Structures are given as structure tokens and as C-alpha cells.
mmCIF file of C-alpha atoms in Angstrom:
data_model
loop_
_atom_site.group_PDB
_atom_site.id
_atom_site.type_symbol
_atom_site.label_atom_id
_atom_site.label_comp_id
_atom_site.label_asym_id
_atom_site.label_seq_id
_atom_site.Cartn_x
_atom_site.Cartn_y
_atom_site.Cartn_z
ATOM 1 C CA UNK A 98 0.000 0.000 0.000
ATOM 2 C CA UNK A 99 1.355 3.048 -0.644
ATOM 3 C CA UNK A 100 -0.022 4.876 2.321
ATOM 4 C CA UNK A 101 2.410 7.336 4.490
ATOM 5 C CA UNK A 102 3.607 5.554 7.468
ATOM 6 C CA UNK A 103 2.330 2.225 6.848
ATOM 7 C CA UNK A 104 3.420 -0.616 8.810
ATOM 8 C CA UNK A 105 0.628 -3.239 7.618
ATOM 9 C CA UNK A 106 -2.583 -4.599 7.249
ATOM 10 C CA UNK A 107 -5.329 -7.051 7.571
ATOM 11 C CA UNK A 108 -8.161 -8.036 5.650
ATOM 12 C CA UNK A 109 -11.271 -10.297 7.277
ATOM 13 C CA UNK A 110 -14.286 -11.597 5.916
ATOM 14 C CA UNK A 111 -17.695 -11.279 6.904
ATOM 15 C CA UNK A 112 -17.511 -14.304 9.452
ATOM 16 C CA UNK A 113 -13.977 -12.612 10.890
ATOM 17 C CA UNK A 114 -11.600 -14.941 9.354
ATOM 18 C CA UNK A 115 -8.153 -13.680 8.027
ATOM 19 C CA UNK A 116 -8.134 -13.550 4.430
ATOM 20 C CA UNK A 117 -4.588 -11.669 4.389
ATOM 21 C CA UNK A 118 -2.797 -9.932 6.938
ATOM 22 C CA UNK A 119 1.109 -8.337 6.434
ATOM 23 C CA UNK A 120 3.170 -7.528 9.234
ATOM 24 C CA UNK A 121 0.164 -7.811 12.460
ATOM 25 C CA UNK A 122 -0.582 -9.899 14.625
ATOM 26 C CA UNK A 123 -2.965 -12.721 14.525
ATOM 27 C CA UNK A 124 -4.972 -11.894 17.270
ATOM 28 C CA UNK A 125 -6.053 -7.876 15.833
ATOM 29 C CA UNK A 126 -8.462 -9.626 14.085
ATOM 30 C CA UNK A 127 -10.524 -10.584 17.253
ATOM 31 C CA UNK A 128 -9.760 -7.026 18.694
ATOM 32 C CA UNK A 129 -11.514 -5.739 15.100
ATOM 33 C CA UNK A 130 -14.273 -8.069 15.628
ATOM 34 C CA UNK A 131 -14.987 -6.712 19.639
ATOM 35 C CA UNK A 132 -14.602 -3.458 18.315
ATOM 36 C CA UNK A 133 -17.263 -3.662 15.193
ATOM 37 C CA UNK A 134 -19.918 -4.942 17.421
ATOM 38 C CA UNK A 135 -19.230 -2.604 20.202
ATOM 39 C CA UNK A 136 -19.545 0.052 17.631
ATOM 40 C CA UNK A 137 -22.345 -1.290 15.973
ATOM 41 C CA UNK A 138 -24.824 -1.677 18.755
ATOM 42 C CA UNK A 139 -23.951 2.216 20.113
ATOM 43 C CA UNK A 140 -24.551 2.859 16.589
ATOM 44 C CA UNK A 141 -28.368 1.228 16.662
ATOM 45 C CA UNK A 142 -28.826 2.919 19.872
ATOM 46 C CA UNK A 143 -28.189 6.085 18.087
ATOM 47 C CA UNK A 144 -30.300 5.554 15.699
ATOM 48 C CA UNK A 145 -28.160 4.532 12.686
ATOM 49 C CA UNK A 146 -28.297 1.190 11.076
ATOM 50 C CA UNK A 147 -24.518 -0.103 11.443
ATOM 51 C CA UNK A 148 -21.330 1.686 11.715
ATOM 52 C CA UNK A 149 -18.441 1.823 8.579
ATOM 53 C CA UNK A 150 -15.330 1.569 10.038
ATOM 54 C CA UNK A 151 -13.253 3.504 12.821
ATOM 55 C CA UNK A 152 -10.215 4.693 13.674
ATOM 56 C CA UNK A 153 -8.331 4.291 16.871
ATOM 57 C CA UNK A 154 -5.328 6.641 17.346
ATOM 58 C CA UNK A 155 -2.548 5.452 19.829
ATOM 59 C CA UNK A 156 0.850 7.729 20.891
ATOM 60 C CA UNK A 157 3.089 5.344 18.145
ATOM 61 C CA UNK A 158 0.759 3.608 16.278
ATOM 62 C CA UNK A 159 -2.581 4.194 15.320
ATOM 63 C CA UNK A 160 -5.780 1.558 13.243
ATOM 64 C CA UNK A 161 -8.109 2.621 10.919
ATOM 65 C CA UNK A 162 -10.957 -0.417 9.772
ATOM 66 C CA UNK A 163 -13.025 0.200 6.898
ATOM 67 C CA UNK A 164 -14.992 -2.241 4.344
ATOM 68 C CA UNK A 165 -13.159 -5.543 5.863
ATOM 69 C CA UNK A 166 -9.781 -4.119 6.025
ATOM 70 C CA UNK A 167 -7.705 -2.847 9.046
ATOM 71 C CA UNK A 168 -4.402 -0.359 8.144
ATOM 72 C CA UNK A 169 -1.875 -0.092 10.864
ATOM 73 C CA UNK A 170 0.172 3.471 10.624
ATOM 74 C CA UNK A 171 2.530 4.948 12.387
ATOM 75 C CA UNK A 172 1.034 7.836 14.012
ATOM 76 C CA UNK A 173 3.637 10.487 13.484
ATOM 77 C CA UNK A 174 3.389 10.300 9.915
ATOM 78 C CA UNK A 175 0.119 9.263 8.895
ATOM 79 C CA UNK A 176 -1.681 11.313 6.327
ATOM 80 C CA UNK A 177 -5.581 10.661 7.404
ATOM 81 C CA UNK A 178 -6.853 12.418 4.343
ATOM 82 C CA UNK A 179 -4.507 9.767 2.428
ATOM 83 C CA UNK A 180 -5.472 7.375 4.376
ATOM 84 C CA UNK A 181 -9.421 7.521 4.225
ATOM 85 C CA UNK A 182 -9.827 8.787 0.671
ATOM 86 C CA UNK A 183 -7.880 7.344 -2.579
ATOM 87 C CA UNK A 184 -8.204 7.948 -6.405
ATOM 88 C CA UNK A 185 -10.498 5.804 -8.429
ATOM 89 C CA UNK A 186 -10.665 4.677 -12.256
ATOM 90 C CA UNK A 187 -13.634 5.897 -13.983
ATOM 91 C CA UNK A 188 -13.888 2.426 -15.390
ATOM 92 C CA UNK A 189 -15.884 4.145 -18.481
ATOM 93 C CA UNK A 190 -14.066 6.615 -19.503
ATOM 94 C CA UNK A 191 -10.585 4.785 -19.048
ATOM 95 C CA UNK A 192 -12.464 1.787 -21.843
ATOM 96 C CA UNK A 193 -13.772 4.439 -24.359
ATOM 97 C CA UNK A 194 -10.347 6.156 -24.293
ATOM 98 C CA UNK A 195 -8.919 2.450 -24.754
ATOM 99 C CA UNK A 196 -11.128 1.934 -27.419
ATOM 100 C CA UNK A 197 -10.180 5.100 -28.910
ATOM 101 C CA UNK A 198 -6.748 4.481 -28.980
ATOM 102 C CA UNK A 199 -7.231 1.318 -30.492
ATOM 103 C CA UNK A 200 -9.350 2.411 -33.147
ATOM 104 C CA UNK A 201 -7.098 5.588 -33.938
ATOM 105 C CA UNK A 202 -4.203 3.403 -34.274
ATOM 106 C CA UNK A 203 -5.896 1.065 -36.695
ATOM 107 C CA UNK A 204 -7.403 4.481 -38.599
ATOM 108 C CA UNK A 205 -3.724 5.460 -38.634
ATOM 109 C CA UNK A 206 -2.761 1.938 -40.382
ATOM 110 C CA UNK A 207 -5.600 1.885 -42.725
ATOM 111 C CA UNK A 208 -3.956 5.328 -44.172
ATOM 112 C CA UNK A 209 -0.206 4.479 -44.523
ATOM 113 C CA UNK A 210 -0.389 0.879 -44.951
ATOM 114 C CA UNK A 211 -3.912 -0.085 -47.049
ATOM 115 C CA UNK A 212 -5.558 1.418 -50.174
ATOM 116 C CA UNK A 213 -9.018 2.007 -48.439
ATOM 117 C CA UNK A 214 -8.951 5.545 -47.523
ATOM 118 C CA UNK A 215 -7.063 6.662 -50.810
ATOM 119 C CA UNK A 216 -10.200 8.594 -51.627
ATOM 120 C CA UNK A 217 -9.482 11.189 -49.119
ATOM 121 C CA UNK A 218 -6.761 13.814 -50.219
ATOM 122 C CA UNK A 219 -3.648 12.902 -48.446
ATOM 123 C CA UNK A 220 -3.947 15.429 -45.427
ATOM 124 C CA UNK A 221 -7.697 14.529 -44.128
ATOM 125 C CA UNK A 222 -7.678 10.774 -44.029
ATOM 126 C CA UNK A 223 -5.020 11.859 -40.989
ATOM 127 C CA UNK A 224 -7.504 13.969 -39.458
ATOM 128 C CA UNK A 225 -9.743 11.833 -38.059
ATOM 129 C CA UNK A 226 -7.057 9.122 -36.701
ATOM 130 C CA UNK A 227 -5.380 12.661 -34.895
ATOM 131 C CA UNK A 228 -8.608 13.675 -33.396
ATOM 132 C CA UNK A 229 -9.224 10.399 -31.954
ATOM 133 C CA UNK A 230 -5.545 10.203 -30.457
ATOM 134 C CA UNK A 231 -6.218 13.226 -29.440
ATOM 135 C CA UNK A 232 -9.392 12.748 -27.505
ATOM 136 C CA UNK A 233 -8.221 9.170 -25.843
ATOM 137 C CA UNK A 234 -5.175 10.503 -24.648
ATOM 138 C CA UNK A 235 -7.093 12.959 -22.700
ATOM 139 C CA UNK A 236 -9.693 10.727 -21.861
ATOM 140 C CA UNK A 237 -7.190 8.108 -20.273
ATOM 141 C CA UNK A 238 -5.147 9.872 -17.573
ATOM 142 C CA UNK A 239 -8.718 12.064 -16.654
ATOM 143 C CA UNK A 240 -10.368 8.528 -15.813
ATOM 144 C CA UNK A 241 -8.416 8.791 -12.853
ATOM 145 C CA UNK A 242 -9.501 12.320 -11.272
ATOM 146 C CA UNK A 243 -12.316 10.652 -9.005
ATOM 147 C CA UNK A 244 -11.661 10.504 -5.404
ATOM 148 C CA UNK A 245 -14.002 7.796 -3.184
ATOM 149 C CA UNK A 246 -14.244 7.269 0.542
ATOM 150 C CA UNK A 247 -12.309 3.818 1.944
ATOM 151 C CA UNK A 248 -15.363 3.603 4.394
#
């Protein structure tokens, strides 16, 4: 993970058994589950139907458990906005600009390489191909502008 002062992690599943874990101890994963349903019954007596996750800060190291997945940091130089929000792929615009690509390179072949666009003049059978390359390589690294909560 490439979260600032990360010392490891644990994943469970929903009946609290260790799916992976990297660099804790066995045993955090029975502290996690006290800790959920501690947390989830103050959260029905508040009125809310469960509880995400939580964070529990200590003086070296500190826990944060969201979605089946406890992060262990080091306390000093944890980022929590890193920690609790990360970048996502706008899984349809990172495919159209794919497909884009992919067809703007084959446009690009069809010019140079085949006789089936010779009825364009030579300059706009390149137009299209460059306004497709164009559009996908925007398209591609913007797929990735979307921030989402961990929790």
C-alpha cells in the first residue's frame, strides 16, 4: 500500500476470518471483531443502522478499519486524508479512451499501410485518426480524477 507511514494490514471476511494480513498480529483480528460490534450496537442505539469503520489513534501507532480491512500506521506520519480517501478509475471513460486508442491506431494503419482511404486527399484521411488520439489521450489519464471514501 502506498499509504504514508504504513506498517501493515489485515483483511477479514464477513464471518472474521483472516483472508490476508502483512506484518500484524494474529490476534487484531478478534480485537476488530470486539470493536465492530461494540460500535455497531452504540450505533443502533443512536439511531443509525450499522457503523463503517473507525479509527483508533494510539501515541506510536494508530488503526483505521473500513470495508473488511484494518491499516496499521505509524502515528507520526500518517496522512488521514490519504489514508481515508484514494483515487479511483472511472472504469468508463478509461475503456472508451482504450477503445479510442485502439481504433485511432488502426485508422492510422488503414492510411499508410492499405488502399481504403485513398479517396481522401492525403492530409484529411489523418484527421480523423489525430482527433481520436487526441481525444483518448485525454480521456485516459482524466479517468483517474475521481476521489471515493475507503469507508
Amino acid at each position: 500500500m502506498k499509504i504514508k507511514g504504513y506498517l501493515g494490514h489485515i483483511k477479514v471476511d464477513d464471518q472474521w476470518k483472516v483472508v490476508e494480513k502483512v506484518n500484524v498480529e494474529d490476534r487484531l483480528a478478534e480485537i476488530l471483531k470486539f470493536n465492530v460490534e461494540k460500535g455497531n450496537q452504540e450505533a443502533r442505539e443512536l439511531g443509525f443502522k450499522k457503523m463503517n469503520g473507525f479509527a483508533m489513534m494510539g501515541s506510536k501507532r494508530s488503526l483505521a478499519f473500513m470495508k473488511g480491512e484494518a491499516v496499521v500506521v505509524e502515528t507520526s506520519k500518517a496522512d488521514w486524508q490519504e489514508l481515508f480517501v484514494h483515487y479511483v478509475y472511472m472504469k468508463g471513460w478509461l475503456i472508451l479512451g482504450v477503445v479510442l486508442l485502439a481504433l485511432s491506431i488502426a485508422l492510422y494503419y488503414m492510411s499508410f499501410a492499405t488502399t481504403y482511404l485513398d479517396y481522401f486527399a492525403p492530409l484529411p484521411r489523418l484527421y480523423l485518426p489525430t482527433i481520436l488520439l487526441i481525444i483518448s489521450l485525454i480521456m485516459i489519464p482524466s479517468s483517474k480524477t475521481r476521489y471515493t471514501y475507503r469507508l
